[in-house]
Amino acid sequence: MVKDAFKTPKVRVIDVALTSNPLADPGKPWDFTLHLEVDNRNDYPLSVAYVAYSAIVGRETIAGGEHLEDIRLGASGLTVVKVPLSIRPESIVNAARDSLLGRSVTYEFNGSVGLKTPVVGVVRIPFSKTGGFDPAEILKRKGFGFN
């Protein structure tokens, strides 16, 4: 009965933001922040035990890991969870080269959020976001001419 009272929260990727300047030190890893929106649909707060993630561009896995910061989710509401991640420059270059040859860049963010629950222990909630874009089209819109 108590287990039935638990409402599985929803997790979605809302943003991935570059937080370092790759031009300052080209050999240094690029730092990003993955923003996840967690909708706790329960009448009680929950805590994040971990966030596990992977990032793929083209066919290249460019990041992966686990973030273990304890984050409290308020009852019955949305919380943005920020997960730092670093990507080696050579991974970006390899992924970009492969993707640009086809004039299309595909990406995928996958992972799970482990939530500490009062009765059932840690519950794993998966998340995923996929998409793509044409870098030449973006450059055209910014005023750079390519054919």
Short mmCIF file of N, CA, C and O in Angstrom, two decimals:
data_model
loop_
_atom_site.label_atom_id
_atom_site.label_comp_id
_atom_site.label_asym_id
_atom_site.label_seq_id
_atom_site.Cartn_x
_atom_site.Cartn_y
_atom_site.Cartn_z
N MET A 1 0.81 -1.19 0.00
CA MET A 1 0.00 0.00 0.00
C MET A 1 0.86 1.27 0.00
O MET A 1 0.62 2.18 -0.77
N VAL A 2 1.89 1.28 0.88
CA VAL A 2 2.77 2.45 0.94
C VAL A 2 3.54 2.58 -0.37
O VAL A 2 3.72 3.67 -0.89
N LYS A 3 3.99 1.43 -0.92
CA LYS A 3 4.73 1.45 -2.18
C LYS A 3 3.87 2.03 -3.30
O LYS A 3 4.36 2.71 -4.19
N ASP A 4 2.56 1.76 -3.28
CA ASP A 4 1.66 2.29 -4.30
C ASP A 4 1.49 3.80 -4.19
O ASP A 4 1.09 4.44 -5.16
N ALA A 5 1.78 4.36 -3.03
CA ALA A 5 1.62 5.80 -2.83
C ALA A 5 2.75 6.60 -3.48
O ALA A 5 2.63 7.80 -3.66
N PHE A 6 3.85 5.92 -3.86
CA PHE A 6 4.97 6.60 -4.50
C PHE A 6 4.64 6.89 -5.95
O PHE A 6 4.26 6.00 -6.71
N LYS A 7 4.78 8.15 -6.35
CA LYS A 7 4.55 8.55 -7.74
C LYS A 7 5.92 8.78 -8.38
O LYS A 7 6.69 9.62 -7.91
N THR A 8 6.21 8.05 -9.43
CA THR A 8 7.51 8.15 -10.08
C THR A 8 7.72 9.55 -10.65
O THR A 8 6.93 10.01 -11.47
N PRO A 9 8.77 10.25 -10.20
CA PRO A 9 9.07 11.57 -10.75
C PRO A 9 9.44 11.47 -12.23
O PRO A 9 9.86 10.42 -12.72
N LYS A 10 9.29 12.57 -12.94
CA LYS A 10 9.67 12.64 -14.35
C LYS A 10 10.95 13.46 -14.46
O LYS A 10 11.11 14.46 -13.78
N VAL A 11 11.83 13.02 -15.34
CA VAL A 11 13.12 13.70 -15.56
C VAL A 11 13.25 14.00 -17.04
O VAL A 11 12.97 13.15 -17.88
N ARG A 12 13.66 15.23 -17.36
CA ARG A 12 13.92 15.56 -18.76
C ARG A 12 15.12 16.50 -18.86
O ARG A 12 15.40 17.29 -17.96
N VAL A 13 15.85 16.36 -19.98
CA VAL A 13 16.99 17.24 -20.26
C VAL A 13 16.43 18.55 -20.77
O VAL A 13 15.64 18.58 -21.72
N ILE A 14 16.83 19.67 -20.12
CA ILE A 14 16.34 20.97 -20.59
C ILE A 14 17.43 21.81 -21.26
O ILE A 14 17.13 22.68 -22.06
N ASP A 15 18.71 21.52 -20.95
CA ASP A 15 19.77 22.33 -21.54
C ASP A 15 21.12 21.67 -21.31
O ASP A 15 21.31 20.93 -20.34
N VAL A 16 22.06 21.95 -22.19
CA VAL A 16 23.46 21.62 -22.01
C VAL A 16 24.21 22.89 -22.36
O VAL A 16 24.11 23.38 -23.49
N ALA A 17 24.94 23.44 -21.40
CA ALA A 17 25.60 24.73 -21.60
C ALA A 17 27.11 24.61 -21.45
O ALA A 17 27.60 23.97 -20.51
N LEU A 18 27.84 25.23 -22.38
CA LEU A 18 29.30 25.32 -22.29
C LEU A 18 29.64 26.31 -21.20
O LEU A 18 29.15 27.45 -21.19
N THR A 19 30.47 25.91 -20.24
CA THR A 19 30.79 26.79 -19.10
C THR A 19 32.26 27.19 -19.05
O THR A 19 32.67 27.90 -18.14
N SER A 20 33.05 26.72 -20.02
CA SER A 20 34.45 27.14 -20.07
C SER A 20 34.73 27.73 -21.45
O SER A 20 33.93 27.61 -22.36
N ASN A 21 35.88 28.37 -21.58
CA ASN A 21 36.29 28.95 -22.85
C ASN A 21 37.32 28.02 -23.50
O ASN A 21 38.47 28.01 -23.08
N PRO A 22 36.90 27.24 -24.51
CA PRO A 22 37.85 26.31 -25.12
C PRO A 22 39.03 26.99 -25.80
O PRO A 22 40.06 26.36 -26.00
N LEU A 23 38.91 28.26 -26.14
CA LEU A 23 40.00 28.97 -26.80
C LEU A 23 41.09 29.41 -25.82
O LEU A 23 42.22 29.66 -26.23
N ALA A 24 40.76 29.49 -24.52
CA ALA A 24 41.72 29.93 -23.52
C ALA A 24 42.88 28.93 -23.40
O ALA A 24 44.03 29.32 -23.26
N ASP A 25 42.56 27.65 -23.42
CA ASP A 25 43.57 26.59 -23.37
C ASP A 25 43.05 25.42 -24.19
O ASP A 25 42.34 24.56 -23.67
N PRO A 26 43.37 25.40 -25.50
CA PRO A 26 42.78 24.41 -26.41
C PRO A 26 43.00 22.95 -26.01
O PRO A 26 42.21 22.09 -26.37
N GLY A 27 44.04 22.65 -25.25
CA GLY A 27 44.30 21.27 -24.85
C GLY A 27 43.54 20.83 -23.61
O GLY A 27 43.48 19.65 -23.30
N LYS A 28 42.95 21.79 -22.92
CA LYS A 28 42.25 21.50 -21.67
C LYS A 28 40.83 21.00 -21.97
O LYS A 28 40.20 21.43 -22.94
N PRO A 29 40.28 20.07 -21.14
CA PRO A 29 38.90 19.61 -21.37
C PRO A 29 37.90 20.77 -21.36
O PRO A 29 38.09 21.76 -20.66
N TRP A 30 36.84 20.62 -22.15
CA TRP A 30 35.77 21.61 -22.23
C TRP A 30 34.76 21.27 -21.15
O TRP A 30 34.31 20.13 -21.05
N ASP A 31 34.39 22.26 -20.36
CA ASP A 31 33.44 22.05 -19.28
C ASP A 31 32.04 22.46 -19.71
O ASP A 31 31.85 23.52 -20.32
N PHE A 32 31.08 21.61 -19.40
CA PHE A 32 29.67 21.84 -19.70
C PHE A 32 28.85 21.63 -18.44
O PHE A 32 29.33 21.00 -17.49
N THR A 33 27.63 22.12 -18.43
CA THR A 33 26.67 21.81 -17.38
C THR A 33 25.43 21.25 -18.04
O THR A 33 24.84 21.89 -18.92
N LEU A 34 25.06 20.05 -17.63
CA LEU A 34 23.84 19.39 -18.07
C LEU A 34 22.73 19.79 -17.10
O LEU A 34 22.88 19.61 -15.89
N HIS A 35 21.65 20.39 -17.61
CA HIS A 35 20.52 20.81 -16.77
C HIS A 35 19.37 19.82 -16.94
O HIS A 35 18.88 19.64 -18.05
N LEU A 36 18.99 19.19 -15.84
CA LEU A 36 17.88 18.25 -15.84
C LEU A 36 16.74 18.83 -15.02
O LEU A 36 16.97 19.37 -13.93
N GLU A 37 15.53 18.73 -15.52
CA GLU A 37 14.35 19.15 -14.77
C GLU A 37 13.71 17.90 -14.17
O GLU A 37 13.35 16.97 -14.89
N VAL A 38 13.61 17.89 -12.84
CA VAL A 38 13.01 16.75 -12.15
C VAL A 38 11.68 17.21 -11.56
O VAL A 38 11.63 18.17 -10.78
N ASP A 39 10.62 16.53 -11.95
CA ASP A 39 9.27 16.84 -11.47
C ASP A 39 8.91 15.81 -10.39
O ASP A 39 8.59 14.66 -10.69
N ASN A 40 9.03 16.23 -9.13
CA ASN A 40 8.65 15.36 -8.01
C ASN A 40 7.15 15.48 -7.81
O ASN A 40 6.66 16.50 -7.34
N ARG A 41 6.43 14.44 -8.15
CA ARG A 41 4.97 14.47 -8.08
C ARG A 41 4.46 13.93 -6.74
O ARG A 41 3.28 13.64 -6.59
N ASN A 42 5.36 13.81 -5.77
CA ASN A 42 4.99 13.30 -4.45
C ASN A 42 4.77 14.45 -3.47
O ASN A 42 5.33 15.54 -3.65
N ASP A 43 4.01 14.19 -2.43
CA ASP A 43 3.72 15.20 -1.42
C ASP A 43 4.83 15.33 -0.38
O ASP A 43 4.65 15.99 0.63
N TYR A 44 5.95 14.70 -0.63
CA TYR A 44 7.08 14.74 0.29
C TYR A 44 8.36 14.93 -0.51
O TYR A 44 8.44 14.57 -1.68
N PRO A 45 9.38 15.53 0.11
CA PRO A 45 10.64 15.77 -0.61
C PRO A 45 11.40 14.46 -0.84
O PRO A 45 11.20 13.47 -0.14
N LEU A 46 12.27 14.48 -1.82
CA LEU A 46 13.15 13.36 -2.14
C LEU A 46 14.58 13.89 -2.27
O LEU A 46 14.78 15.09 -2.46
N SER A 47 15.54 13.00 -2.22
CA SER A 47 16.94 13.38 -2.43
C SER A 47 17.51 12.61 -3.61
O SER A 47 17.19 11.44 -3.81
N VAL A 48 18.35 13.29 -4.37
CA VAL A 48 19.06 12.66 -5.48
C VAL A 48 20.28 11.94 -4.90
O VAL A 48 21.10 12.56 -4.23
N ALA A 49 20.39 10.65 -5.17
CA ALA A 49 21.55 9.87 -4.71
C ALA A 49 22.70 9.99 -5.72
O ALA A 49 23.86 10.05 -5.35
N TYR A 50 22.35 9.99 -7.02
CA TYR A 50 23.37 10.08 -8.07
C TYR A 50 22.70 10.48 -9.38
O TYR A 50 21.48 10.35 -9.54
N VAL A 51 23.53 10.95 -10.32
CA VAL A 51 23.11 11.13 -11.71
C VAL A 51 24.19 10.47 -12.56
O VAL A 51 25.36 10.84 -12.48
N ALA A 52 23.80 9.45 -13.32
CA ALA A 52 24.72 8.79 -14.26
C ALA A 52 24.37 9.27 -15.66
O ALA A 52 23.20 9.47 -15.97
N TYR A 53 25.38 9.50 -16.51
CA TYR A 53 25.10 10.08 -17.82
C TYR A 53 26.11 9.62 -18.86
O TYR A 53 27.21 9.18 -18.54
N SER A 54 25.70 9.75 -20.12
CA SER A 54 26.62 9.61 -21.24
C SER A 54 26.18 10.59 -22.33
O SER A 54 25.00 10.91 -22.44
N ALA A 55 27.14 11.07 -23.08
CA ALA A 55 26.87 12.00 -24.18
C ALA A 55 27.53 11.44 -25.44
O ALA A 55 28.70 11.07 -25.42
N ILE A 56 26.75 11.39 -26.52
CA ILE A 56 27.24 10.84 -27.78
C ILE A 56 26.99 11.88 -28.87
O ILE A 56 25.90 12.44 -28.96
N VAL A 57 28.01 12.15 -29.67
CA VAL A 57 27.87 13.01 -30.84
C VAL A 57 28.31 12.18 -32.03
O VAL A 57 29.43 11.64 -32.04
N GLY A 58 27.42 12.06 -33.01
CA GLY A 58 27.69 11.16 -34.12
C GLY A 58 27.75 9.74 -33.59
O GLY A 58 26.84 9.27 -32.94
N ARG A 59 28.88 9.09 -33.82
CA ARG A 59 29.09 7.74 -33.29
C ARG A 59 30.08 7.74 -32.13
O ARG A 59 30.46 6.69 -31.64
N GLU A 60 30.53 8.91 -31.72
CA GLU A 60 31.58 9.04 -30.71
C GLU A 60 30.98 9.35 -29.34
O GLU A 60 30.26 10.33 -29.17
N THR A 61 31.29 8.51 -28.34
CA THR A 61 30.91 8.82 -26.96
C THR A 61 31.91 9.85 -26.46
O THR A 61 33.11 9.59 -26.39
N ILE A 62 31.41 11.05 -26.17
CA ILE A 62 32.31 12.15 -25.81
C ILE A 62 32.36 12.41 -24.31
O ILE A 62 33.24 13.11 -23.83
N ALA A 63 31.40 11.88 -23.56
CA ALA A 63 31.41 12.07 -22.10
C ALA A 63 30.61 10.96 -21.45
O ALA A 63 29.69 10.40 -22.05
N GLY A 64 30.96 10.68 -20.23
CA GLY A 64 30.23 9.69 -19.46
C GLY A 64 30.73 9.73 -18.03
O GLY A 64 31.90 10.02 -17.78
N GLY A 65 29.84 9.46 -17.11
CA GLY A 65 30.27 9.46 -15.73
C GLY A 65 29.10 9.44 -14.78
O GLY A 65 27.95 9.19 -15.16
N GLU A 66 29.43 9.71 -13.53
CA GLU A 66 28.43 9.72 -12.47
C GLU A 66 28.68 10.93 -11.57
O GLU A 66 29.82 11.20 -11.22
N HIS A 67 27.63 11.63 -11.24
CA HIS A 67 27.69 12.80 -10.36
C HIS A 67 27.04 12.41 -9.04
O HIS A 67 25.89 11.96 -9.03
N LEU A 68 27.75 12.55 -7.92
CA LEU A 68 27.28 12.03 -6.64
C LEU A 68 26.89 13.10 -5.62
O LEU A 68 26.79 12.81 -4.45
N GLU A 69 26.63 14.31 -6.06
CA GLU A 69 26.24 15.38 -5.13
C GLU A 69 24.84 15.13 -4.58
O GLU A 69 23.93 14.76 -5.31
N ASP A 70 24.66 15.31 -3.27
CA ASP A 70 23.35 15.13 -2.63
C ASP A 70 22.50 16.38 -2.92
O ASP A 70 22.87 17.48 -2.54
N ILE A 71 21.39 16.20 -3.62
CA ILE A 71 20.52 17.31 -4.01
C ILE A 71 19.12 17.03 -3.51
O ILE A 71 18.59 15.94 -3.72
N ARG A 72 18.52 17.99 -2.85
CA ARG A 72 17.18 17.81 -2.30
C ARG A 72 16.13 18.32 -3.30
O ARG A 72 16.26 19.42 -3.84
N LEU A 73 15.12 17.50 -3.53
CA LEU A 73 14.00 17.88 -4.39
C LEU A 73 12.82 18.22 -3.50
O LEU A 73 12.43 17.42 -2.65
N GLY A 74 12.26 19.41 -3.68
CA GLY A 74 11.10 19.81 -2.90
C GLY A 74 9.88 18.96 -3.21
O GLY A 74 9.80 18.31 -4.25
N ALA A 75 8.94 18.93 -2.30
CA ALA A 75 7.69 18.19 -2.49
C ALA A 75 6.85 18.85 -3.58
O ALA A 75 6.82 20.07 -3.70
N SER A 76 6.21 18.03 -4.37
CA SER A 76 5.23 18.48 -5.38
C SER A 76 5.71 19.66 -6.22
O SER A 76 5.08 20.71 -6.27
N GLY A 77 6.83 19.50 -6.90
CA GLY A 77 7.31 20.61 -7.72
C GLY A 77 8.48 20.24 -8.59
O GLY A 77 8.97 19.12 -8.59
N LEU A 78 8.93 21.24 -9.35
CA LEU A 78 10.03 21.09 -10.28
C LEU A 78 11.33 21.57 -9.64
O LEU A 78 11.35 22.59 -8.96
N THR A 79 12.40 20.83 -9.88
CA THR A 79 13.74 21.21 -9.42
C THR A 79 14.68 21.03 -10.59
O THR A 79 14.63 20.00 -11.27
N VAL A 80 15.53 22.01 -10.84
CA VAL A 80 16.55 21.89 -11.88
C VAL A 80 17.82 21.35 -11.21
O VAL A 80 18.32 21.94 -10.25
N VAL A 81 18.29 20.22 -11.70
CA VAL A 81 19.50 19.59 -11.20
C VAL A 81 20.60 19.87 -12.21
O VAL A 81 20.45 19.60 -13.40
N LYS A 82 21.71 20.45 -11.73
CA LYS A 82 22.83 20.81 -12.61
C LYS A 82 23.95 19.80 -12.42
O LYS A 82 24.40 19.57 -11.31
N VAL A 83 24.37 19.21 -13.53
CA VAL A 83 25.39 18.17 -13.51
C VAL A 83 26.59 18.64 -14.33
O VAL A 83 26.48 18.83 -15.54
N PRO A 84 27.76 18.84 -13.68
CA PRO A 84 28.94 19.24 -14.45
C PRO A 84 29.50 18.04 -15.22
O PRO A 84 29.46 16.90 -14.74
N LEU A 85 29.97 18.31 -16.43
CA LEU A 85 30.65 17.27 -17.19
C LEU A 85 31.76 17.90 -18.00
O LEU A 85 31.71 19.07 -18.36
N SER A 86 32.80 17.11 -18.26
CA SER A 86 33.95 17.57 -19.04
C SER A 86 34.13 16.68 -20.24
O SER A 86 33.89 15.47 -20.18
N ILE A 87 34.55 17.30 -21.33
CA ILE A 87 34.76 16.58 -22.58
C ILE A 87 36.16 16.88 -23.08
O ILE A 87 36.57 18.05 -23.16
N ARG A 88 36.89 15.83 -23.41
CA ARG A 88 38.24 16.01 -23.95
C ARG A 88 38.15 16.62 -25.35
O ARG A 88 37.30 16.21 -26.15
N PRO A 89 38.99 17.60 -25.68
CA PRO A 89 38.93 18.25 -27.00
C PRO A 89 39.04 17.27 -28.15
O PRO A 89 38.35 17.42 -29.16
N GLU A 90 39.87 16.23 -28.01
CA GLU A 90 40.02 15.28 -29.12
C GLU A 90 38.73 14.52 -29.39
O GLU A 90 38.44 14.17 -30.53
N SER A 91 37.90 14.31 -28.37
CA SER A 91 36.59 13.66 -28.58
C SER A 91 35.69 14.55 -29.40
O SER A 91 34.98 14.08 -30.30
N ILE A 92 35.69 15.85 -29.10
CA ILE A 92 34.88 16.81 -29.85
C ILE A 92 35.35 16.86 -31.30
O ILE A 92 34.54 16.85 -32.22
N VAL A 93 36.66 16.93 -31.51
CA VAL A 93 37.21 17.01 -32.86
C VAL A 93 36.83 15.77 -33.66
O VAL A 93 36.39 15.87 -34.81
N ASN A 94 37.00 14.58 -33.07
CA ASN A 94 36.66 13.33 -33.78
C ASN A 94 35.18 13.29 -34.12
O ASN A 94 34.80 12.95 -35.24
N ALA A 95 34.33 13.64 -33.17
CA ALA A 95 32.88 13.62 -33.39
C ALA A 95 32.49 14.65 -34.45
O ALA A 95 31.68 14.37 -35.33
N ALA A 96 33.08 15.83 -34.38
CA ALA A 96 32.76 16.90 -35.34
C ALA A 96 33.20 16.51 -36.75
O ALA A 96 32.46 16.69 -37.72
N ARG A 97 34.39 15.94 -36.87
CA ARG A 97 34.89 15.53 -38.20
C ARG A 97 33.96 14.48 -38.81
O ARG A 97 33.55 14.60 -39.96
N ASP A 98 33.60 13.47 -38.04
CA ASP A 98 32.71 12.42 -38.55
C ASP A 98 31.36 13.00 -38.94
O ASP A 98 30.79 12.65 -39.97
N SER A 99 30.83 13.88 -38.12
CA SER A 99 29.50 14.44 -38.37
C SER A 99 29.49 15.40 -39.55
O SER A 99 28.57 15.41 -40.35
N LEU A 100 30.54 16.22 -39.66
CA LEU A 100 30.58 17.22 -40.72
C LEU A 100 30.74 16.59 -42.10
O LEU A 100 30.31 17.16 -43.10
N LEU A 101 31.34 15.42 -42.15
CA LEU A 101 31.46 14.74 -43.44
C LEU A 101 30.09 14.43 -44.01
O LEU A 101 29.90 14.41 -45.22
N GLY A 102 29.12 14.23 -43.15
CA GLY A 102 27.76 13.97 -43.59
C GLY A 102 26.88 15.20 -43.53
O GLY A 102 25.69 15.14 -43.78
N ARG A 103 27.45 16.37 -43.19
CA ARG A 103 26.73 17.65 -43.04
C ARG A 103 25.58 17.58 -42.05
O ARG A 103 24.64 18.36 -42.13
N SER A 104 25.67 16.66 -41.13
CA SER A 104 24.64 16.56 -40.11
C SER A 104 25.31 16.14 -38.81
O SER A 104 26.17 15.27 -38.80
N VAL A 105 24.92 16.79 -37.73
CA VAL A 105 25.44 16.45 -36.42
C VAL A 105 24.29 15.89 -35.59
O VAL A 105 23.29 16.57 -35.39
N THR A 106 24.43 14.66 -35.16
CA THR A 106 23.42 14.07 -34.28
C THR A 106 24.00 14.00 -32.87
O THR A 106 25.22 13.88 -32.70
N TYR A 107 23.13 14.09 -31.89
CA TYR A 107 23.58 14.00 -30.50
C TYR A 107 22.58 13.19 -29.69
O TYR A 107 21.42 13.03 -30.07
N GLU A 108 23.08 12.69 -28.58
CA GLU A 108 22.24 11.90 -27.69
C GLU A 108 22.78 12.03 -26.27
O GLU A 108 23.98 11.88 -26.04
N PHE A 109 21.91 12.36 -25.33
CA PHE A 109 22.24 12.37 -23.92
C PHE A 109 21.38 11.31 -23.26
O PHE A 109 20.16 11.32 -23.41
N ASN A 110 22.02 10.38 -22.56
CA ASN A 110 21.30 9.32 -21.87
C ASN A 110 21.78 9.25 -20.43
O ASN A 110 22.92 9.63 -20.14
N GLY A 111 20.94 8.71 -19.58
CA GLY A 111 21.38 8.51 -18.21
C GLY A 111 20.23 8.17 -17.31
O GLY A 111 19.13 7.82 -17.75
N SER A 112 20.52 8.28 -16.03
CA SER A 112 19.48 8.03 -15.03
C SER A 112 19.77 8.85 -13.79
O SER A 112 20.92 9.19 -13.50
N VAL A 113 18.70 9.14 -13.07
CA VAL A 113 18.79 9.82 -11.79
C VAL A 113 18.36 8.81 -10.73
O VAL A 113 17.29 8.21 -10.85
N GLY A 114 19.19 8.62 -9.73
CA GLY A 114 18.84 7.74 -8.61
C GLY A 114 18.24 8.58 -7.51
O GLY A 114 18.88 9.50 -7.00
N LEU A 115 17.00 8.30 -7.15
CA LEU A 115 16.30 9.06 -6.10
C LEU A 115 16.13 8.22 -4.85
O LEU A 115 15.69 7.07 -4.93
N LYS A 116 16.49 8.79 -3.70
CA LYS A 116 16.30 8.12 -2.41
C LYS A 116 14.84 8.29 -2.01
O LYS A 116 14.36 9.41 -1.89
N THR A 117 14.15 7.17 -1.81
CA THR A 117 12.75 7.21 -1.41
C THR A 117 12.62 6.67 0.01
O THR A 117 13.44 5.86 0.44
N PRO A 118 11.59 7.10 0.73
CA PRO A 118 11.47 6.69 2.13
C PRO A 118 11.20 5.20 2.32
O PRO A 118 11.60 4.64 3.33
N VAL A 119 10.55 4.54 1.41
CA VAL A 119 10.15 3.16 1.63
C VAL A 119 10.85 2.17 0.71
O VAL A 119 11.33 1.13 1.16
N VAL A 120 10.95 2.46 -0.57
CA VAL A 120 11.47 1.49 -1.53
C VAL A 120 12.98 1.62 -1.79
O VAL A 120 13.51 0.90 -2.62
N GLY A 121 13.68 2.51 -1.13
CA GLY A 121 15.11 2.68 -1.34
C GLY A 121 15.39 3.60 -2.51
O GLY A 121 14.62 4.51 -2.80
N VAL A 122 16.50 3.35 -3.22
CA VAL A 122 16.88 4.18 -4.36
C VAL A 122 16.14 3.70 -5.61
O VAL A 122 16.17 2.52 -5.95
N VAL A 123 15.45 4.62 -6.27
CA VAL A 123 14.71 4.34 -7.49
C VAL A 123 15.43 5.01 -8.64
O VAL A 123 15.78 6.19 -8.57
N ARG A 124 15.68 4.24 -9.71
CA ARG A 124 16.39 4.75 -10.90
C ARG A 124 15.36 5.27 -11.90
O ARG A 124 14.47 4.55 -12.34
N ILE A 125 15.50 6.56 -12.28
CA ILE A 125 14.61 7.20 -13.25
C ILE A 125 15.45 7.53 -14.50
O ILE A 125 16.35 8.37 -14.43
N PRO A 126 15.19 6.89 -15.63
CA PRO A 126 15.99 7.15 -16.83
C PRO A 126 15.62 8.48 -17.51
O PRO A 126 14.51 8.98 -17.35
N PHE A 127 16.59 9.03 -18.26
CA PHE A 127 16.32 10.19 -19.11
C PHE A 127 17.08 10.02 -20.41
O PHE A 127 18.07 9.31 -20.48
N SER A 128 16.58 10.68 -21.44
CA SER A 128 17.21 10.61 -22.75
C SER A 128 16.77 11.81 -23.59
O SER A 128 15.64 12.26 -23.48
N LYS A 129 17.69 12.32 -24.38
CA LYS A 129 17.34 13.37 -25.34
C LYS A 129 18.20 13.15 -26.57
O LYS A 129 19.41 12.98 -26.47
N THR A 130 17.57 13.15 -27.72
CA THR A 130 18.29 12.99 -28.98
C THR A 130 17.89 14.12 -29.92
O THR A 130 16.83 14.71 -29.78
N GLY A 131 18.76 14.38 -30.85
CA GLY A 131 18.45 15.42 -31.83
C GLY A 131 19.56 15.54 -32.84
O GLY A 131 20.48 14.72 -32.89
N GLY A 132 19.48 16.57 -33.64
CA GLY A 132 20.49 16.81 -34.65
C GLY A 132 20.36 18.20 -35.22
O GLY A 132 19.36 18.88 -35.00
N PHE A 133 21.41 18.60 -35.92
CA PHE A 133 21.40 19.90 -36.58
C PHE A 133 22.41 19.89 -37.71
O PHE A 133 23.29 19.03 -37.76
N ASP A 134 22.26 20.85 -38.62
CA ASP A 134 23.17 21.02 -39.74
C ASP A 134 24.06 22.23 -39.44
O ASP A 134 23.58 23.37 -39.44
N PRO A 135 25.34 22.02 -39.11
CA PRO A 135 26.21 23.15 -38.75
C PRO A 135 26.35 24.18 -39.87
O PRO A 135 26.43 25.38 -39.60
N ALA A 136 26.35 23.74 -41.14
CA ALA A 136 26.46 24.70 -42.25
C ALA A 136 25.23 25.61 -42.28
O ALA A 136 25.35 26.82 -42.54
N GLU A 137 24.07 25.07 -41.98
CA GLU A 137 22.84 25.87 -41.95
C GLU A 137 22.90 26.91 -40.83
O GLU A 137 22.49 28.06 -41.01
N ILE A 138 23.41 26.52 -39.69
CA ILE A 138 23.55 27.47 -38.57
C ILE A 138 24.50 28.59 -38.95
O ILE A 138 24.23 29.77 -38.69
N LEU A 139 25.63 28.25 -39.59
CA LEU A 139 26.59 29.29 -40.00
C LEU A 139 25.99 30.22 -41.05
O LEU A 139 26.23 31.43 -41.02
N LYS A 140 25.18 29.68 -41.96
CA LYS A 140 24.50 30.53 -42.96
C LYS A 140 23.58 31.54 -42.28
O LYS A 140 23.56 32.70 -42.63
N ARG A 141 22.83 31.06 -41.28
CA ARG A 141 21.91 31.96 -40.57
C ARG A 141 22.66 33.04 -39.80
O ARG A 141 22.14 34.11 -39.57
N LYS A 142 23.90 32.75 -39.42
CA LYS A 142 24.72 33.73 -38.70
C LYS A 142 25.45 34.68 -39.65
O LYS A 142 26.18 35.56 -39.21
N GLY A 143 25.30 34.45 -40.98
CA GLY A 143 25.90 35.37 -41.94
C GLY A 143 27.18 34.88 -42.58
O GLY A 143 27.82 35.61 -43.32
N PHE A 144 27.59 33.64 -42.30
CA PHE A 144 28.76 33.08 -42.93
C PHE A 144 28.35 32.33 -44.17
O PHE A 144 27.47 31.48 -44.12
N GLY A 145 28.93 32.64 -45.31
CA GLY A 145 28.50 32.03 -46.57
C GLY A 145 29.17 30.71 -46.87
O GLY A 145 30.38 30.61 -46.87
N PHE A 146 28.35 29.68 -47.06
CA PHE A 146 28.81 28.36 -47.49
C PHE A 146 27.87 27.86 -48.57
O PHE A 146 26.70 28.16 -48.56
N ASN A 147 28.38 27.10 -49.49
CA ASN A 147 27.55 26.49 -50.53
C ASN A 147 27.47 25.00 -50.34
O ASN A 147 28.26 24.35 -49.89
#
